[in-house]
Tab-separated table of C-alpha atoms and ligand atoms in Angstrom:
chain	number	residue	atom	x	y	z
A	3	MET	CA	39.361	-63.740	15.688
A	4	SER	CA	39.580	-67.185	14.264
A	5	ARG	CA	36.794	-68.443	12.350
A	6	VAL	CA	35.103	-71.574	13.707
A	7	PHE	CA	32.464	-73.099	11.231
A	8	ASP	CA	29.531	-75.707	11.738
A	9	LEU	CA	27.790	-75.947	8.440
A	10	HIS	CA	25.447	-78.716	8.953
A	11	THR	CA	22.750	-78.440	12.042
A	12	HIS	CA	19.286	-79.059	12.689
A	13	SER	CA	16.491	-77.277	14.420
A	14	ASN	CA	12.995	-78.012	15.426
A	15	ALA	CA	11.951	-76.770	12.204
A	16	SER	CA	12.950	-80.522	11.151
A	17	ASP	CA	14.266	-83.127	13.739
A	18	GLY	CA	16.356	-80.987	15.746
A	19	ILE	CA	15.380	-80.600	19.284
A	20	PHE	CA	15.849	-77.120	19.874
A	21	PRO	CA	14.102	-73.946	18.348
A	22	PRO	CA	16.528	-72.063	16.001
A	23	ALA	CA	17.189	-69.256	18.558
A	24	VAL	CA	18.277	-71.738	21.045
A	25	LEU	CA	20.544	-73.716	18.477
A	26	ILE	CA	22.115	-70.428	17.755
A	27	GLU	CA	22.681	-69.494	21.613
A	28	LYS	CA	24.141	-73.037	21.946
A	29	ALA	CA	26.345	-72.698	19.100
A	30	SER	CA	27.569	-69.415	20.315
A	31	ALA	CA	28.356	-70.655	23.698
A	32	ALA	CA	30.472	-73.527	21.951
A	33	GLY	CA	32.469	-70.997	20.280
A	34	ILE	CA	31.069	-71.313	16.738
A	35	ASN	CA	30.953	-67.998	14.824
A	36	THR	CA	29.724	-69.186	11.323
A	37	LEU	CA	26.569	-71.620	11.427
A	38	ALA	CA	24.588	-73.195	8.665
A	39	LEU	CA	21.194	-74.117	9.656
A	40	THR	CA	20.425	-77.049	7.254
A	41	ASP	CA	17.119	-78.582	8.344
A	42	HIS	CA	15.718	-81.465	6.290
A	43	ASP	CA	13.640	-80.071	3.357
A	44	THR	CA	12.848	-76.872	4.754
A	45	VAL	CA	13.828	-73.303	5.183
A	46	ALA	CA	11.279	-72.634	7.982
A	47	GLY	CA	13.858	-71.879	10.634
A	48	LEU	CA	16.080	-69.408	9.148
A	49	ALA	CA	14.138	-66.303	9.846
A	50	ALA	CA	14.328	-67.007	13.478
A	51	ALA	CA	17.936	-68.180	13.343
A	52	LYS	CA	18.918	-64.946	11.576
A	53	ILE	CA	17.532	-62.732	14.236
A	54	ALA	CA	19.172	-64.730	17.030
A	55	ALA	CA	22.551	-64.793	15.015
A	56	ASN	CA	22.536	-60.975	14.776
A	57	LYS	CA	22.194	-60.856	18.530
A	58	TYR	CA	24.927	-63.483	19.184
A	59	ASN	CA	27.395	-61.891	16.375
A	60	ILE	CA	27.109	-65.233	14.585
A	61	THR	CA	27.292	-65.399	10.685
A	62	LEU	CA	24.389	-67.302	9.492
A	63	ILE	CA	24.606	-69.258	6.192
A	64	ASN	CA	21.250	-70.055	4.827
A	65	GLY	CA	21.075	-73.660	4.521
A	66	ILE	CA	19.076	-76.735	3.766
A	67	GLU	CA	19.652	-80.672	3.572
A	68	LEU	CA	17.618	-82.202	0.580
A	69	SER	CA	16.586	-85.632	0.434
A	70	ALA	CA	17.748	-87.170	-2.921
A	71	HIS	CA	18.482	-90.458	-4.760
A	72	TRP	CA	21.567	-91.385	-6.461
A	73	ARG	CA	21.111	-94.830	-8.464
A	74	ASN	CA	18.153	-95.532	-6.288
A	75	LYS	CA	20.167	-94.889	-3.237
A	76	PRO	CA	18.637	-92.496	-0.593
A	77	ILE	CA	21.467	-89.697	-0.152
A	78	HIS	CA	21.455	-86.334	1.435
A	79	ILE	CA	22.624	-83.228	-0.399
A	80	VAL	CA	23.320	-79.990	1.699
A	81	GLY	CA	22.686	-76.550	0.135
A	82	LEU	CA	24.731	-73.940	1.401
A	83	ASN	CA	24.354	-70.057	1.120
A	84	ILE	CA	20.976	-70.552	-0.698
A	85	ASN	CA	18.364	-67.775	-1.311
A	86	PRO	CA	15.764	-69.397	0.476
A	87	GLU	CA	12.930	-67.123	-1.372
A	88	ASN	CA	14.054	-68.681	-4.587
A	89	ASP	CA	11.421	-70.383	-6.602
A	90	ALA	CA	13.578	-73.475	-7.174
A	91	ILE	CA	14.005	-74.109	-3.827
A	92	ILE	CA	10.515	-73.562	-2.831
A	93	ASN	CA	9.316	-75.764	-5.301
A	94	ALA	CA	11.603	-78.622	-4.148
A	95	ILE	CA	10.501	-78.001	-0.637
A	96	VAL	CA	6.655	-78.329	-1.803
A	97	LYS	CA	7.467	-81.668	-3.592
A	98	LEU	CA	9.518	-83.158	-0.852
A	99	ASN	CA	6.941	-82.452	1.685
A	100	GLN	CA	4.353	-84.150	-0.123
A	101	LEU	CA	6.509	-87.093	-0.505
A	102	ARG	CA	7.401	-86.921	3.219
A	103	GLU	CA	3.698	-86.729	3.901
A	104	ALA	CA	2.727	-89.781	1.920
A	105	ARG	CA	5.671	-91.874	3.336
A	106	ALA	CA	4.552	-90.804	6.908
A	107	VAL	CA	1.028	-92.289	6.206
A	108	ALA	CA	2.725	-95.233	4.706
A	109	ILE	CA	5.164	-95.865	7.807
A	110	GLY	CA	1.916	-95.656	10.028
A	111	ASP	CA	0.122	-98.417	7.996
A	112	ARG	CA	3.087	-100.511	8.128
A	113	LEU	CA	3.653	-100.148	11.694
A	114	LYS	CA	-0.055	-101.006	12.410
A	115	GLN	CA	0.307	-104.196	10.365
A	116	VAL	CA	2.998	-105.369	13.028
A	117	GLY	CA	0.442	-104.031	16.027
A	118	ILE	CA	1.725	-100.635	16.643
A	119	HIS	CA	-0.992	-98.207	16.384
A	120	GLY	CA	-1.212	-94.241	16.439
A	121	ALA	CA	2.406	-93.878	14.860
A	122	TYR	CA	1.671	-91.483	12.254
A	123	GLU	CA	-0.633	-89.237	14.428
A	124	ASN	CA	1.914	-89.155	17.224
A	125	ALA	CA	4.985	-88.632	14.735
A	126	LYS	CA	3.057	-85.542	13.406
A	127	ARG	CA	2.466	-84.398	16.899
A	128	ILE	CA	5.958	-84.633	17.773
A	129	ALA	CA	7.091	-82.818	14.587
A	130	ALA	CA	4.698	-80.113	15.884
A	131	GLY	CA	4.243	-78.575	12.159
A	132	GLY	CA	8.046	-79.129	11.305
A	133	THR	CA	9.144	-81.605	8.720
A	134	VAL	CA	8.003	-85.107	9.511
A	135	THR	CA	11.099	-87.280	9.538
A	136	ARG	CA	11.689	-90.962	10.772
A	137	GLN	CA	13.326	-89.383	13.783
A	138	HIS	CA	9.928	-88.370	14.938
A	139	PHE	CA	8.512	-91.855	14.537
A	140	SER	CA	11.610	-93.114	16.584
A	141	THR	CA	10.719	-90.702	19.479
A	142	PHE	CA	7.076	-92.133	19.474
A	143	LEU	CA	8.382	-95.882	19.411
A	144	ILE	CA	10.702	-94.813	22.274
A	145	GLU	CA	7.872	-93.114	24.344
A	146	ASN	CA	5.702	-96.144	24.003
A	147	GLY	CA	8.376	-98.648	24.912
A	148	TYR	CA	8.739	-100.318	21.618
A	149	ALA	CA	12.392	-99.256	21.427
A	150	LYS	CA	15.110	-98.605	23.977
A	151	ASN	CA	16.812	-95.700	22.211
A	152	GLN	CA	17.059	-94.145	18.637
A	153	ALA	CA	19.579	-96.665	17.482
A	154	ASP	CA	17.247	-99.346	18.645
A	155	ALA	CA	14.025	-97.759	16.861
A	156	PHE	CA	15.903	-97.694	13.409
A	157	ALA	CA	17.533	-101.087	14.086
A	158	GLN	CA	14.157	-102.778	14.672
A	159	TYR	CA	11.539	-100.739	12.749
A	160	LEU	CA	12.654	-97.880	10.640
A	161	ALA	CA	15.980	-98.793	8.751
A	162	ASN	CA	15.872	-100.180	5.330
A	163	LYS	CA	14.043	-103.808	5.191
A	164	LYS	CA	12.672	-103.300	8.644
A	165	PRO	CA	8.927	-103.325	9.173
A	166	GLY	CA	8.428	-99.420	9.306
A	167	TYR	CA	10.570	-98.857	6.238
A	168	VAL	CA	9.155	-97.366	3.081
A	169	VAL	CA	10.638	-96.693	-0.091
A	170	VAL	CA	10.426	-93.122	-1.451
A	171	ASP	CA	10.943	-92.001	-5.060
A	172	TRP	CA	13.138	-89.159	-4.019
A	173	PRO	CA	14.271	-86.468	-6.743
A	174	GLY	CA	17.270	-87.589	-8.640
A	175	LEU	CA	20.825	-86.045	-7.848
A	176	GLU	CA	20.341	-83.911	-11.293
A	177	GLU	CA	17.196	-82.308	-10.047
A	178	THR	CA	18.394	-81.896	-6.615
A	179	ILE	CA	21.659	-80.200	-7.587
A	180	ALA	CA	19.921	-77.882	-10.267
A	181	GLN	CA	17.396	-76.706	-7.388
A	182	ILE	CA	20.361	-75.673	-5.233
A	183	ASN	CA	22.357	-74.175	-8.022
A	184	GLY	CA	18.955	-72.354	-9.067
A	185	ALA	CA	18.920	-70.671	-5.696
A	186	CYS	CA	22.408	-69.502	-6.076
A	187	GLY	CA	23.730	-71.850	-3.495
A	188	VAL	CA	26.633	-74.561	-3.216
A	189	ALA	CA	25.722	-78.147	-3.237
A	190	VAL	CA	27.541	-80.338	-0.801
A	191	ILE	CA	27.225	-84.088	-0.397
A	192	ALA	CA	26.218	-84.748	3.293
A	193	HIS	CA	28.075	-87.324	5.343
A	194	PRO	CA	29.407	-89.275	2.456
A	195	LEU	CA	30.586	-92.290	4.464
A	196	ARG	CA	27.315	-93.018	6.099
A	197	TYR	CA	25.788	-94.509	3.324
A	198	LYS	CA	27.343	-97.799	3.279
A	199	MET	CA	28.502	-97.553	-0.351
A	200	THR	CA	31.623	-99.342	-1.609
A	201	ALA	CA	34.683	-97.025	-2.546
A	202	THR	CA	33.720	-97.439	-6.123
A	203	GLN	CA	30.372	-96.476	-5.634
A	204	LEU	CA	31.336	-93.568	-3.540
A	205	CYS	CA	33.910	-92.311	-6.141
A	206	THR	CA	31.493	-92.789	-8.914
A	207	MET	CA	28.817	-90.702	-7.092
A	208	ILE	CA	31.396	-87.826	-6.375
A	209	GLN	CA	32.228	-87.882	-9.934
A	210	ASP	CA	28.552	-87.912	-11.117
A	211	PHE	CA	27.850	-85.060	-8.575
A	212	LYS	CA	30.540	-82.898	-9.811
A	213	GLY	CA	29.650	-83.447	-13.521
A	214	LEU	CA	26.295	-82.267	-12.572
A	215	GLY	CA	27.407	-79.036	-10.975
A	216	GLY	CA	27.848	-80.150	-7.326
A	217	GLN	CA	30.884	-78.293	-5.627
A	218	ALA	CA	31.726	-79.683	-2.280
A	219	VAL	CA	31.711	-82.789	0.065
A	220	GLU	CA	31.659	-83.121	3.733
A	221	VAL	CA	35.023	-84.056	4.727
A	222	VAL	CA	34.704	-83.366	8.544
A	223	THR	CA	31.465	-84.515	10.079
A	224	GLY	CA	30.447	-85.231	13.775
A	225	HIS	CA	31.092	-88.799	13.890
A	226	THR	CA	34.262	-89.029	11.625
A	227	GLN	CA	37.434	-90.615	12.905
A	228	LEU	CA	40.756	-89.480	11.725
A	229	ALA	CA	41.171	-92.198	9.155
A	230	GLU	CA	37.783	-91.365	7.763
A	231	ILE	CA	38.575	-87.707	7.667
A	232	ARG	CA	41.697	-88.416	5.721
A	233	ARG	CA	40.061	-90.555	3.111
A	234	MET	CA	37.510	-87.857	2.389
A	235	ALA	CA	40.360	-85.550	2.160
A	236	ASP	CA	41.886	-87.733	-0.451
A	237	TYR	CA	38.908	-87.860	-2.231
A	238	ALA	CA	38.217	-83.998	-2.291
A	239	LYS	CA	41.699	-83.666	-3.670
A	240	ARG	CA	41.396	-86.409	-6.095
A	241	TYR	CA	38.156	-85.194	-7.754
A	242	ASP	CA	38.899	-81.516	-7.213
A	243	VAL	CA	35.971	-80.507	-5.026
A	244	ALA	CA	35.875	-78.126	-2.127
A	245	ALA	CA	35.595	-79.414	1.535
A	246	SER	CA	32.927	-78.733	4.194
A	247	VAL	CA	32.699	-79.391	7.815
A	248	GLY	CA	29.405	-79.781	9.719
A	249	SER	CA	28.574	-81.770	12.897
A	250	ASP	CA	24.999	-82.625	11.823
A	251	PHE	CA	23.847	-81.541	15.224
A	252	HIS	CA	20.373	-82.638	16.237
A	253	ASN	CA	20.356	-82.826	19.989
A	254	GLU	CA	22.604	-83.201	23.221
A	255	THR	CA	21.839	-86.852	23.757
A	256	THR	CA	24.085	-88.029	20.678
A	257	ALA	CA	27.393	-88.059	21.657
A	258	TRP	CA	29.116	-87.937	18.354
A	259	ASN	CA	27.554	-84.931	16.858
A	260	GLN	CA	27.837	-82.037	19.355
A	261	LEU	CA	28.356	-78.583	18.618
A	262	GLY	CA	31.948	-76.995	18.841
A	263	LYS	CA	33.696	-80.441	18.799
A	264	LEU	CA	34.541	-80.667	15.231
A	265	ALA	CA	38.140	-81.574	14.020
A	266	THR	CA	39.718	-78.790	11.748
A	267	LEU	CA	39.911	-79.469	7.931
A	268	PRO	CA	43.254	-81.188	6.820
A	269	SER	CA	45.342	-78.554	4.804
A	270	GLY	CA	45.564	-78.531	1.135
A	271	LEU	CA	41.793	-78.556	0.625
A	272	ARG	CA	39.837	-75.799	-0.776
A	273	PRO	CA	37.298	-74.920	1.931
A	274	VAL	CA	33.624	-74.639	0.906
A	275	TRP	CA	33.357	-71.115	2.207
A	276	ALA	CA	35.907	-69.749	-0.290
A	277	LEU	CA	32.756	-70.266	-2.679
A	278	TRP	CA	30.866	-67.570	-1.380
B	307	AMP	P1	14.374	-89.172	7.126
B	307	AMP	O1	14.935	-88.089	6.589
B	307	AMP	O2	12.962	-88.943	7.562
B	307	AMP	O3	14.548	-90.517	6.422
B	307	AMP	O4	15.078	-89.424	8.565
B	307	AMP	C1	16.507	-89.393	8.542
B	307	AMP	C2	16.860	-88.798	10.012
B	307	AMP	O5	16.627	-90.117	10.940
B	307	AMP	C3	18.464	-88.612	10.012
B	307	AMP	O6	18.534	-87.100	9.496
B	307	AMP	C4	18.749	-88.938	11.298
B	307	AMP	O7	18.253	-87.843	12.209
B	307	AMP	C5	17.800	-90.146	11.738
B	307	AMP	N1	18.400	-91.523	11.585
B	307	AMP	C6	18.512	-92.076	10.212
B	307	AMP	N2	19.058	-93.087	10.289
B	307	AMP	C7	19.329	-93.286	11.587
B	307	AMP	C8	19.905	-94.536	12.591
B	307	AMP	N3	20.273	-95.438	11.893
B	307	AMP	N4	20.216	-94.392	13.792
B	307	AMP	C9	19.622	-93.068	14.226
B	307	AMP	N5	19.190	-92.133	13.669
B	307	AMP	C10	18.936	-92.086	12.132
B	308	MN	MN1	18.122	-85.809	10.818
B	309	MN	MN1	21.712	-86.377	6.730
B	310	MN	MN1	21.459	-83.483	8.790
């Protein structure tokens, strides 16, 4: 049987819509047989995902998507095949969720200043105990008629320089990679082409990342066009890092990151799964 990978997905332990067991069921129906659950700054969904993965005969890779900074730019680093019980990763999660909680309060305060009340309380309600993300604020803004859809909520309120944007002092790349490696995982740069970096910045980040013990970059992601896949494949070869594939699936309403629709990895790359 051929192996079909998706190494970047979200459940309702962070900002995905489906509980882990439903995500696994949907992944199975979509033909995926190796799936990493990579919720933002939490491993809370992994135990339930594992039970469902056994039922559907899916290989579950324990994962996480950590919020980080590279040269003051917010980026995401996926950790794959981590030990979720390792102290390094547990400490990282505690710290990141303190930062997220303080940011959520600050976003609520900032939105109040433009006349939008109750955003913090409602984002917490929508997150329902999971990691609070800007996506939960976007749901609140849509529900209350402040935005038409998620893209609009970010464009009007939640993106950089907008009224609800709050700068966070995320941990640096060095600390983040050390935490993933400390938990026996592989560090992967998530969706490298979504940071609006120049080519020089992107190449420098990949080199810094590799120098600090990072091992892979996402080459195939949910929204990438063929030209972007080729570009990331070239960087992976040039800087000799492994290549990952992941949809970044959150829900069924965003067309570009559905389960089971990923392009295959171009030949001549070292796949990230060869590292475990
Ligand atoms: P956070 O980690 O709390 O900053 O939230 C980031 C999450 O919000 C991402 O993982 C996406 O799910 C979503 N997101 C970020 N930027 C956008 C955007 N421009 N449009 C739609 N969703 C976005
Ligand atoms: Mn997200
Ligand atoms: Mn991300
Ligand atoms: Mn993600």
